[in-house]
XYZ file of C-alpha atoms in Angstrom:
690
model
C -0.139 -0.004 -0.010
C 1.498 3.375 -1.048
C 1.686 6.353 1.342
C -1.177 8.187 -0.163
C -3.538 5.151 0.351
C -2.254 4.627 3.823
C -2.936 8.223 4.865
C -6.507 7.841 3.401
C -7.093 4.795 5.473
C -5.804 6.564 8.718
C -8.031 9.630 7.894
C -11.162 7.508 7.410
C -10.447 5.560 10.523
C -10.094 8.812 12.597
C -13.379 10.184 11.034
C -15.219 6.960 11.906
C -13.908 7.037 15.600
C -15.256 10.671 16.042
C -18.441 9.903 13.909
C -17.373 12.827 11.627
C -18.145 10.904 8.439
C -21.556 9.517 9.513
C -24.585 11.308 8.221
C -26.885 12.813 10.904
C -29.308 10.271 12.446
C -32.697 10.511 10.655
C -35.842 8.517 11.571
C -39.357 8.319 10.017
C -42.043 5.676 10.326
C -44.422 3.937 7.940
C -47.759 3.128 9.462
C -50.169 0.369 8.674
C -53.835 -0.151 9.750
C -54.575 -3.637 8.462
C -58.356 -3.587 9.208
C -60.989 -1.992 11.409
C -60.184 -3.932 14.548
C -58.921 -2.019 17.516
C -55.411 -1.978 18.805
C -53.827 -3.786 15.963
C -52.169 -1.065 13.992
C -48.489 -1.452 13.122
C -45.551 1.050 12.422
C -42.119 0.416 10.964
C -38.999 2.424 11.728
C -37.038 3.665 8.761
C -33.562 4.771 9.929
C -30.706 6.416 8.043
C -27.444 7.984 9.188
C -25.966 7.468 12.422
C -23.851 4.388 13.464
C -25.493 0.911 13.624
C -26.656 -1.059 15.612
C -29.806 0.864 16.524
C -31.976 0.647 19.663
C -35.763 1.216 19.198
C -37.761 2.361 22.177
C -41.426 2.386 21.324
C -44.176 3.507 23.718
C -45.939 0.158 23.507
C -44.343 -1.783 26.398
C -44.640 -5.184 24.959
C -42.207 -4.333 22.009
C -38.573 -5.084 22.623
C -35.817 -2.694 22.147
C -34.289 -4.614 19.223
C -37.427 -4.386 17.163
C -37.673 -1.822 14.258
C -41.234 -2.513 14.041
C -44.132 -1.985 16.532
C -47.494 -3.712 16.808
C -50.451 -3.377 19.083
C -50.850 0.320 18.462
C -54.080 2.036 19.318
C -55.512 3.754 16.297
C -56.316 7.331 16.897
C -53.900 7.779 19.828
C -50.341 9.037 19.738
C -47.445 6.639 19.980
C -43.801 7.570 20.350
C -40.471 6.078 19.122
C -37.011 7.073 20.203
C -33.988 5.675 18.219
C -30.452 5.558 19.718
C -27.507 4.671 17.541
C -24.344 3.122 18.704
C -22.723 6.438 19.552
C -25.656 7.453 21.886
C -27.161 9.797 19.297
C -30.910 9.987 19.766
C -33.961 10.912 17.521
C -37.591 10.942 18.784
C -40.723 11.281 17.091
C -44.465 11.036 17.705
C -47.142 10.049 15.273
C -50.806 8.638 15.054
C -52.292 5.870 12.976
C -55.601 7.194 11.620
C -58.815 5.314 12.502
C -60.774 3.603 9.751
C -63.713 2.219 11.638
C -66.278 3.229 14.248
C -64.903 0.798 16.863
C -61.516 2.406 16.420
C -62.743 5.817 16.694
C -64.817 5.022 19.765
C -61.887 3.146 21.406
C -59.482 6.128 20.819
C -62.051 8.623 22.123
C -62.099 6.745 25.573
C -58.247 6.491 25.889
C -57.596 9.870 27.399
C -60.570 9.470 29.753
C -59.326 5.962 30.782
C -55.817 7.408 31.404
C -57.155 10.150 33.574
C -59.321 7.801 35.597
C -56.423 5.408 36.024
C -54.115 8.174 37.125
C -56.711 8.958 39.955
C -57.781 5.498 40.966
C -54.360 3.808 40.722
C -52.447 6.809 42.248
C -49.950 5.418 44.676
C -49.998 7.584 47.861
C -47.129 5.509 49.483
C -44.793 6.203 46.490
C -45.851 9.937 46.434
C -45.005 10.234 50.219
C -41.736 8.344 49.806
C -42.832 5.567 51.955
C -42.268 2.760 49.500
C -40.486 2.368 46.261
C -42.800 0.699 43.685
C -39.943 -0.540 41.509
C -40.098 -4.282 40.897
C -36.769 -6.129 41.619
C -35.676 -9.586 40.757
C -34.074 -11.695 43.506
C -33.937 -15.248 41.832
C -34.107 -16.862 38.475
C -36.417 -19.876 37.908
C -34.533 -22.749 36.115
C -37.045 -24.416 33.925
C -36.620 -27.120 31.366
C -36.855 -26.136 27.577
C -40.087 -26.693 25.899
C -41.774 -27.767 29.080
C -44.949 -25.817 28.073
C -45.299 -28.037 24.963
C -48.121 -30.419 25.773
C -47.040 -32.814 23.092
C -44.010 -33.794 25.105
C -45.492 -36.254 27.488
C -42.335 -37.367 29.320
C -39.449 -35.244 30.680
C -36.631 -36.247 33.115
C -33.788 -34.363 34.796
C -30.811 -36.495 33.319
C -28.042 -34.942 35.052
C -26.641 -31.773 36.681
C -23.366 -30.334 35.463
C -22.941 -28.203 38.784
C -23.524 -29.060 42.372
C -26.162 -27.701 44.695
C -24.996 -24.410 46.109
C -22.689 -23.666 43.306
C -21.786 -20.132 42.333
C -22.986 -20.025 38.590
C -22.294 -17.434 35.946
C -24.688 -16.030 33.316
C -24.665 -18.368 30.132
C -23.112 -21.342 32.195
C -24.236 -24.793 31.327
C -26.305 -26.201 34.148
C -28.072 -29.494 33.333
C -29.388 -31.756 30.821
C -33.045 -32.716 30.350
C -34.275 -35.994 28.552
C -37.464 -36.226 26.725
C -39.418 -39.368 26.387
C -38.428 -39.629 22.758
C -34.809 -39.708 23.880
C -33.859 -36.154 22.754
C -31.594 -34.273 25.129
C -32.068 -30.589 25.922
C -29.510 -28.351 27.750
C -30.255 -25.923 30.342
C -28.274 -22.677 30.932
C -28.103 -19.952 33.630
C -29.563 -16.628 32.742
C -27.979 -14.681 35.632
C -25.098 -14.843 38.142
C -26.003 -16.332 41.576
C -26.050 -19.421 43.783
C -27.864 -22.441 42.419
C -30.395 -24.331 44.513
C -31.312 -27.646 43.027
C -35.011 -28.697 43.475
C -35.253 -31.801 41.163
C -32.413 -34.276 41.753
C -30.564 -36.299 39.005
C -33.016 -38.700 37.524
C -36.024 -36.943 38.864
C -39.344 -36.865 36.955
C -40.229 -33.458 35.567
C -43.374 -34.720 33.674
C -44.808 -38.230 33.272
C -48.319 -38.303 32.009
C -48.562 -42.081 32.739
C -47.896 -41.877 36.477
C -50.543 -40.085 38.513
C -48.302 -39.496 41.313
C -46.161 -36.989 39.318
C -48.725 -35.698 36.993
C -50.120 -33.026 39.320
C -47.554 -32.572 41.886
C -46.729 -29.169 43.285
C -44.496 -27.020 41.056
C -43.297 -29.852 38.753
C -41.626 -27.444 36.149
C -39.049 -25.894 38.418
C -35.601 -27.644 38.118
C -34.089 -25.134 40.495
C -33.454 -21.553 41.515
C -30.604 -19.268 41.032
C -30.373 -16.715 43.950
C -28.932 -13.588 42.436
C -26.062 -11.949 44.204
C -27.854 -8.591 44.111
C -31.503 -7.850 43.221
C -31.861 -6.382 39.701
C -34.583 -3.991 38.554
C -37.085 -5.693 36.238
C -38.023 -3.959 32.841
C -40.706 -4.285 30.260
C -39.435 -5.421 26.771
C -39.331 -1.771 25.695
C -37.062 -0.795 28.527
C -39.588 0.772 30.815
C -39.165 -0.052 34.477
C -41.788 -2.494 35.925
C -43.485 -1.105 39.066
C -46.027 -2.476 41.487
C -47.769 0.382 43.294
C -50.335 0.475 45.974
C -53.502 1.988 44.289
C -55.533 4.375 46.323
C -58.692 2.565 45.298
C -57.459 -0.747 46.838
C -56.358 1.204 49.966
C -59.991 2.752 50.049
C -61.611 -0.646 49.835
C -59.265 -2.517 52.204
C -59.303 0.270 54.937
C -63.067 0.446 54.629
C -63.394 -3.366 55.183
C -60.907 -3.181 58.133
C -62.847 -0.255 59.661
C -66.174 -2.001 59.334
C -64.812 -5.296 60.648
C -63.645 -3.633 63.848
C -66.690 -1.200 64.026
C -69.118 -3.988 63.916
C -67.155 -6.119 66.304
C -66.238 -8.905 63.789
C -69.689 -9.468 62.575
C -68.047 -11.277 59.545
C -67.189 -14.127 61.836
C -69.808 -14.179 64.628
C -72.738 -13.607 62.115
C -72.052 -16.589 59.876
C -74.125 -19.144 61.856
C -77.176 -16.763 62.024
C -76.654 -15.978 58.269
C -76.927 -19.728 57.276
C -80.219 -20.013 59.375
C -81.723 -16.953 57.534
C -80.779 -18.421 54.151
C -82.455 -21.643 55.222
C -85.667 -19.566 55.695
C -85.820 -20.391 59.533
C -86.739 -16.685 60.357
C -88.792 -16.059 57.025
C -92.059 -14.327 57.864
C -94.347 -14.840 54.941
C -96.122 -11.447 55.727
C -92.877 -9.422 55.359
C -92.827 -6.826 52.416
C -90.443 -7.311 49.587
C -90.163 -9.135 46.328
C -87.656 -12.040 46.853
C -86.451 -14.423 49.541
C -83.290 -14.118 51.480
C -81.860 -17.052 49.333
C -82.998 -15.473 46.104
C -81.500 -12.004 47.030
C -78.216 -13.875 47.903
C -78.130 -15.603 44.639
C -78.929 -12.649 42.604
C -76.190 -10.760 44.174
C -73.817 -13.624 43.931
C -74.551 -14.120 40.316
C -73.149 -10.607 39.578
C -69.809 -11.401 41.462
C -69.237 -15.180 40.920
C -68.048 -15.369 37.517
C -65.167 -14.518 35.302
C -63.429 -12.800 38.276
C -63.172 -16.219 39.878
C -61.967 -18.119 36.671
C -59.703 -15.342 35.122
C -59.237 -13.010 37.955
C -57.665 -15.547 40.314
C -55.330 -16.805 37.519
C -54.182 -13.242 37.000
C -53.440 -12.945 40.714
C -51.563 -16.269 40.870
C -49.592 -15.457 37.848
C -48.644 -12.024 39.143
C -48.208 -12.688 42.847
C -47.582 -16.458 42.955
C -49.420 -18.727 45.367
C -48.895 -16.217 48.342
C -51.596 -13.979 46.780
C -54.098 -16.674 47.699
C -53.570 -15.841 51.473
C -54.285 -12.119 51.038
C -57.248 -12.841 48.746
C -58.727 -14.981 51.474
C -58.101 -12.349 54.180
C -59.487 -9.594 51.837
C -62.631 -11.730 51.380
C -63.139 -12.241 55.118
C -62.852 -8.541 55.772
C -65.122 -7.693 52.872
C -67.845 -9.543 54.538
C -68.104 -6.623 57.047
C -68.430 -4.098 54.070
C -71.296 -6.280 52.477
C -73.052 -6.291 55.771
C -73.129 -2.529 56.360
C -74.017 -1.633 52.759
C -76.919 -4.346 52.490
C -78.247 -3.396 55.921
C -78.571 0.281 54.825
C -79.989 -0.833 51.569
C -83.098 -2.495 53.063
C -83.553 0.127 55.698
C -83.684 3.023 53.293
C -85.481 1.376 50.310
C -88.621 2.476 48.755
C -91.692 0.324 48.068
C -94.297 1.642 45.641
C -98.023 0.873 45.522
C -97.442 -2.216 43.363
C -95.066 -3.613 45.809
C -91.927 -3.026 43.663
C -88.915 -2.294 45.593
C -86.174 0.419 44.868
C -83.114 0.584 47.063
C -79.306 0.752 47.057
C -76.733 3.491 47.741
C -78.655 6.116 45.739
C -81.390 5.918 48.431
C -79.229 5.429 51.654
C -76.879 8.246 50.735
C -79.546 10.600 50.010
C -81.871 9.780 53.062
C -79.248 8.693 55.527
C -77.142 11.687 55.080
C -80.051 14.159 55.060
C -80.945 12.867 58.591
C -77.484 14.063 59.667
C -77.904 17.514 58.181
C -75.541 16.445 55.231
C -78.251 16.552 52.528
C -76.234 18.426 49.960
C -73.336 15.859 50.407
C -75.711 13.013 50.321
C -77.185 14.136 47.013
C -73.785 14.750 45.473
C -72.618 11.246 46.478
C -75.820 9.588 45.212
C -75.646 11.364 41.850
C -72.129 10.379 41.484
C -72.877 6.773 42.301
C -75.851 6.776 39.975
C -73.843 7.876 36.942
C -71.128 5.291 37.765
C -73.562 2.487 38.252
C -75.391 3.099 34.945
C -72.011 3.232 33.024
C -70.873 0.037 34.838
C -73.971 -1.816 33.994
C -73.479 -1.308 30.285
C -69.871 -2.044 30.433
C -68.295 -4.451 32.862
C -71.765 -5.884 33.724
C -72.786 -6.325 30.090
C -70.407 -5.747 27.224
C -67.459 -7.529 28.869
C -69.560 -10.549 29.708
C -71.057 -10.816 26.238
C -67.548 -10.408 24.760
C -65.868 -13.014 26.917
C -68.836 -15.435 26.376
C -68.508 -15.222 22.520
C -64.650 -15.474 22.780
C -65.034 -18.823 24.660
C -67.503 -20.163 22.324
C -65.524 -19.176 19.162
C -62.590 -20.736 20.838
C -64.257 -24.003 20.944
C -66.107 -23.584 17.672
C -63.689 -21.700 15.374
C -66.258 -21.889 12.557
C -68.358 -19.322 14.558
C -65.645 -16.600 14.520
C -66.961 -13.597 12.831
C -70.618 -14.337 13.853
C -70.530 -12.247 17.013
C -73.334 -10.118 16.039
C -75.696 -13.045 15.606
C -74.434 -14.597 18.830
C -75.225 -11.196 20.479
C -78.702 -11.057 18.988
C -79.509 -14.490 20.421
C -78.011 -13.628 23.791
C -79.720 -10.440 24.016
C -83.134 -11.935 23.353
C -82.470 -14.481 26.237
C -81.524 -11.585 28.476
C -84.527 -9.536 27.535
C -86.934 -12.464 28.148
C -85.583 -12.700 31.667
C -85.162 -9.011 32.679
C -88.558 -7.861 31.307
C -90.013 -9.742 34.170
C -88.264 -7.712 36.833
C -86.351 -8.667 39.823
C -88.649 -11.722 40.652
C -87.891 -13.192 37.139
C -84.243 -12.515 37.659
C -84.299 -14.163 41.011
C -86.072 -17.223 39.650
C -83.237 -17.741 37.154
C -80.173 -16.814 39.367
C -81.413 -19.025 42.325
C -81.094 -22.003 39.863
C -77.998 -21.097 37.824
C -75.767 -19.862 40.648
C -76.036 -23.062 42.732
C -75.654 -25.165 39.711
C -72.697 -23.388 38.182
C -70.890 -23.087 41.561
C -71.638 -26.704 42.362
C -70.119 -27.915 39.047
C -67.065 -25.737 39.361
C -66.503 -26.625 42.979
C -66.998 -30.371 42.207
C -64.316 -30.485 39.645
C -62.021 -28.429 41.957
C -62.455 -30.819 44.873
C -61.668 -33.838 42.693
C -58.357 -32.378 41.783
C -57.749 -31.406 45.513
C -58.681 -34.856 46.820
C -56.606 -36.502 44.049
C -53.550 -34.546 45.650
C -54.732 -34.701 49.131
C -51.292 -35.899 50.313
C -49.751 -32.717 49.113
C -52.338 -30.347 50.769
C -49.784 -29.517 53.570
C -47.085 -28.568 50.980
C -49.470 -26.462 49.127
C -50.719 -24.415 52.061
C -47.113 -24.133 53.255
C -46.331 -22.703 49.861
C -49.235 -20.273 50.018
C -48.301 -18.901 53.478
C -44.463 -18.695 52.683
C -45.316 -16.995 49.496
C -47.545 -14.466 51.332
C -44.863 -13.474 53.940
C -41.572 -14.467 52.063
C -42.434 -13.256 48.532
C -39.438 -12.618 46.367
C -38.724 -9.124 45.399
C -39.445 -9.809 41.732
C -43.213 -9.883 42.880
C -42.833 -6.750 44.774
C -42.072 -8.513 48.097
C -44.698 -9.059 50.840
C -46.337 -5.785 50.036
C -46.516 -6.504 46.357
C -48.230 -9.874 46.816
C -50.523 -8.437 49.359
C -51.713 -5.683 46.977
C -52.150 -8.122 44.259
C -54.134 -10.490 46.433
C -56.240 -7.755 47.880
C -56.941 -5.916 44.539
C -58.085 -9.155 42.903
C -60.381 -9.997 45.694
C -61.834 -6.502 45.854
C -62.519 -6.778 42.070
C -64.005 -10.117 42.390
C -66.498 -9.849 45.325
C -67.281 -5.996 44.980
C -67.420 -5.691 48.657
C -67.843 -1.943 49.336
C -68.767 -1.089 45.776
C -72.554 -0.971 46.836
C -73.927 -2.943 43.889
C -75.083 -5.854 46.005
C -77.169 -3.703 48.265
C -79.514 -2.961 45.363
C -80.382 -6.640 44.901
C -80.660 -7.237 48.625
C -83.015 -4.248 49.254
C -85.671 -6.378 47.317
C -85.597 -9.048 49.990
C -88.813 -9.994 52.019
C -88.011 -8.849 55.413
C -88.728 -6.001 57.855
C -85.461 -6.472 59.597
C -82.640 -4.626 57.638
C -79.972 -6.149 59.763
C -81.050 -9.674 58.910
C -80.582 -9.104 55.182
C -77.107 -7.535 55.988
C -76.133 -10.650 57.819
C -77.286 -12.776 54.816
C -75.161 -10.572 52.524
C -71.962 -11.163 54.350
C -71.868 -14.699 53.021
C -71.228 -13.417 49.492
C -67.495 -12.594 49.772
C -67.185 -15.883 51.676
C -68.544 -17.911 48.802
C -67.049 -15.770 45.982
C -63.527 -15.222 47.362
C -62.940 -17.641 50.223
C -64.468 -20.540 48.725
C -64.631 -20.295 44.981
C -61.402 -18.247 44.453
C -59.446 -20.332 46.820
C -60.644 -23.524 44.921
C -59.344 -21.985 41.764
C -56.004 -21.083 43.351
C -55.585 -24.520 44.780
C -56.035 -26.121 41.438
C -53.479 -23.789 39.790
C -50.926 -24.749 42.628
C -51.584 -28.429 42.471
C -51.419 -28.690 38.583
C -48.142 -26.615 38.543
C -49.612 -23.597 36.849
C -48.911 -21.241 39.619
C -45.267 -20.496 38.860
C -46.124 -17.879 36.233
C -43.906 -19.406 33.627
C -46.700 -20.961 31.309
C -46.980 -17.629 29.395
C -50.980 -18.059 29.821
C -53.194 -15.375 31.296
C -56.827 -15.364 32.573
C -59.287 -18.014 31.765
C -56.778 -19.676 29.513
C -54.549 -20.453 32.421
C -57.377 -21.803 34.564
C -58.571 -23.847 31.563
C -55.065 -25.316 31.101
C -54.676 -26.160 34.786
C -57.992 -28.068 34.954
C -57.275 -29.733 31.536
C -54.046 -31.109 32.959
C -56.287 -33.546 34.730
C -59.488 -33.366 32.716
C -58.447 -32.944 28.959
C -62.033 -32.227 28.052
C -62.609 -29.605 30.777
C -62.373 -26.691 28.249
C -65.917 -27.818 27.243
C -67.083 -27.605 30.780
C -65.463 -24.189 31.216
C -67.183 -22.854 28.224
C -70.583 -23.811 29.642
C -69.473 -22.267 33.039
C -68.354 -19.069 31.335
C -71.706 -18.803 29.434
C -73.758 -19.352 32.541
C -71.643 -17.010 34.701
C -71.758 -14.313 31.941
C -75.532 -14.767 31.398
C -76.254 -14.491 35.151
C -73.893 -11.705 35.669
C -75.613 -9.654 32.834
C -79.220 -10.150 34.142
C -78.112 -9.194 37.716
C -76.224 -6.016 36.540
C -79.332 -5.161 34.438
C -81.324 -4.760 37.589
C -78.414 -2.720 39.235
C -78.280 -0.368 36.340
C -82.170 -0.149 35.986
C -82.606 1.100 39.623
C -79.847 3.608 39.097
C -81.678 4.556 35.898
C -85.042 4.893 37.447
C -83.433 6.978 40.339
C -82.162 9.486 37.751
C -84.996 9.480 35.258
C -88.178 8.531 37.196
C -89.795 5.219 38.025
C -92.256 4.418 35.170
C -92.817 1.480 32.727
C -91.720 3.435 29.856
C -88.498 4.605 31.513
C -87.712 1.044 32.594
C -88.465 -0.285 29.012
C -86.088 2.348 27.397
C -83.188 1.146 29.815
C -83.914 -2.542 29.029
C -83.745 -1.986 25.329
C -80.602 -0.030 25.557
C -79.025 -2.696 27.894
C -79.847 -5.385 25.284
C -78.439 -3.321 22.510
C -75.115 -3.255 24.430
C -75.219 -6.998 24.494
C -75.044 -7.119 20.836
C -72.277 -4.509 20.686
C -70.205 -6.435 23.357
C -70.359 -9.579 21.300
C -69.619 -8.011 17.971
C -66.611 -5.631 18.420
C -63.273 -5.425 20.517
C -63.876 -3.230 23.386
C -60.398 -1.958 24.459
C -60.588 1.404 26.299
C -64.375 1.375 26.368
C -64.311 -1.691 28.639
C -61.405 -0.344 30.686
C -63.573 2.777 31.267
C -66.690 0.729 32.465
C -64.426 -1.367 34.740
C -63.136 1.867 36.270
C -66.679 2.928 36.801
C -67.333 -0.104 38.854
C -64.352 0.648 41.087
C -65.283 4.272 41.174
C -68.582 3.401 42.856
C -66.676 2.599 45.846
C -65.610 6.156 46.620
C -69.058 7.618 47.186
C -70.432 4.446 48.686
C -67.706 3.790 51.410
C -67.575 7.508 52.293
C -71.285 7.369 53.177
C -71.148 4.017 54.874
C -68.368 5.256 57.205
C -70.546 8.294 58.187
C -73.441 6.003 58.834
C -71.704 3.143 60.352
C -72.614 4.274 64.021
C -76.318 3.810 63.104
C -75.663 0.355 61.666
C -73.870 -0.659 64.797
C -76.736 0.387 67.059
C -79.214 -1.427 64.775
C -77.066 -4.622 64.922
C -76.784 -4.503 68.593
C -80.559 -4.184 69.040
C -81.291 -6.935 66.378
C -78.907 -9.486 68.042
C -80.467 -8.741 71.499
C -84.006 -9.510 70.019
C -82.818 -12.621 68.466
C -81.262 -13.791 71.679
C -84.364 -12.953 73.751
C -86.705 -14.656 71.290
C -88.426 -11.363 70.135
C -87.559 -12.292 66.602
C -89.457 -15.458 66.038
C -88.413 -18.566 64.175
C -90.944 -19.821 61.610
C -89.255 -23.169 60.861
């Protein structure tokens, strides 16, 4: 090489080092809206200049930093992209994928509203006050076999460990070999630096479909754990830090439940025996005013809470918080019994009965009348109006569209040929709903008092079969639940993180403190408001302590509680039951259909009473609401809901703010009524009729 060429090479090298020769970093995006469905728009980054390789940080958290394309973008809402080159140069942009359909436009219209409500309801006061850092940390790595989630691999064994128990391993180090039933060997490597703890010994069974002993043992997929030397922050694929805050709405619900538990002297425990006697009808006076029996009021309210929250919600809690979340769900359910008692007692006490004997009650009435007695009439009206608006919106959304949407999703999953026929499914379902709700609360109660016991019985039966099949491991399971509750790893947010997950899912499932159940219970045939409150406290027990715990135990027994399956919601629950009953997806489909149907007809009653409170109690007003409600059934079955559904779910949670505020103010009145009632039961002044 001559001197001139050599000088050229040197100059180019220097220019390259100082990035003088590279063109400025430029970024643009190409956008694609493939169809009219929501949240499926795509964008592709076109980068020029700068120095490769590039890092792409999209605002969609599920998209990794290495991807130059983004999917799952909400049409009509802004997305952002920041590209960083190898030299640290950055270029950012913001853009919008235009909407092309009414569902996309509707979805994007609700996004800013949902974001604002989420900011309020899920605001973390502990983080704001500097009491607790919401950052999620990872303390351990789970060592799992390759391809273990592939159900086609029926046998899997731990062939050998390459390192000893307690060894200090490095990231990328070879750890073990796993042998499949076919003879194929897979290798397992460490993902982090840390100390290895071996859980399955050499030659141990990981999966063996032919031996019942190992088929559903606790945590069968974990080969071992690597305890990290130092906890590491956990990030979303796009680089955002993962956090687990303490939402103000959960604090509000839990603190309310704890307050009522103490204020009512633990009525949630000492009132259970009497509640069962009331449900059995032993104190039913046939001359009492009302429209439905204690049992029918209980099943109507239960039908609105026992449902997808028990099937999908528990799976979400376990996958996020581990088995330990079960403990806190049970505790939250037990405390929520006191909240249900207070709100349903007041629901009956301040209800209105018209000349036809039709009952109207709930938070709208006791907030107005009860606070007016305390010279807080303006506050009472304000809280009642707020609750009414939230209840009507919730009845169309979470109590209707979500149920119809999930019911059709489950049916089309079992019958793929029905995909695309959501509108016709909605028409049929809305017709069935209308047939029931047009008859009023008596018609609703006649349906729910048959559906609820049946569907709960079927679900609990299959749960108990799996539990009894693994009865020998019951001690290990509860040990895992308790240790997980108090010794949760930092990756789950520690003990506080697991506690919040458990309490949050329980609150969403049983709706204690939300006030909705008091609307159903106000129609009960009784002249003793306290008696109906005592009946109502059974709801969180059945919904959360019983049904949710059953689901959690099945998830733990079948090895789906470790959060490594990649499944979520009802899919996770279905997979867990199918581990023992391969045909259970069909049973689950029927259960979800019944759960969804009963929830819709119950929430139609809740929304109707809020509607008539706002617009007057007449047949014409009622019919308008029922027609609108059935129209939303068709919409829910036909289109993706996205932010519209998020909005309606937030409205259900929002109902707790005005409701609990009023309950706290009137708690002294309920306490005195309870004391008087229990004294009359003890003295025999309140007679038994059976």
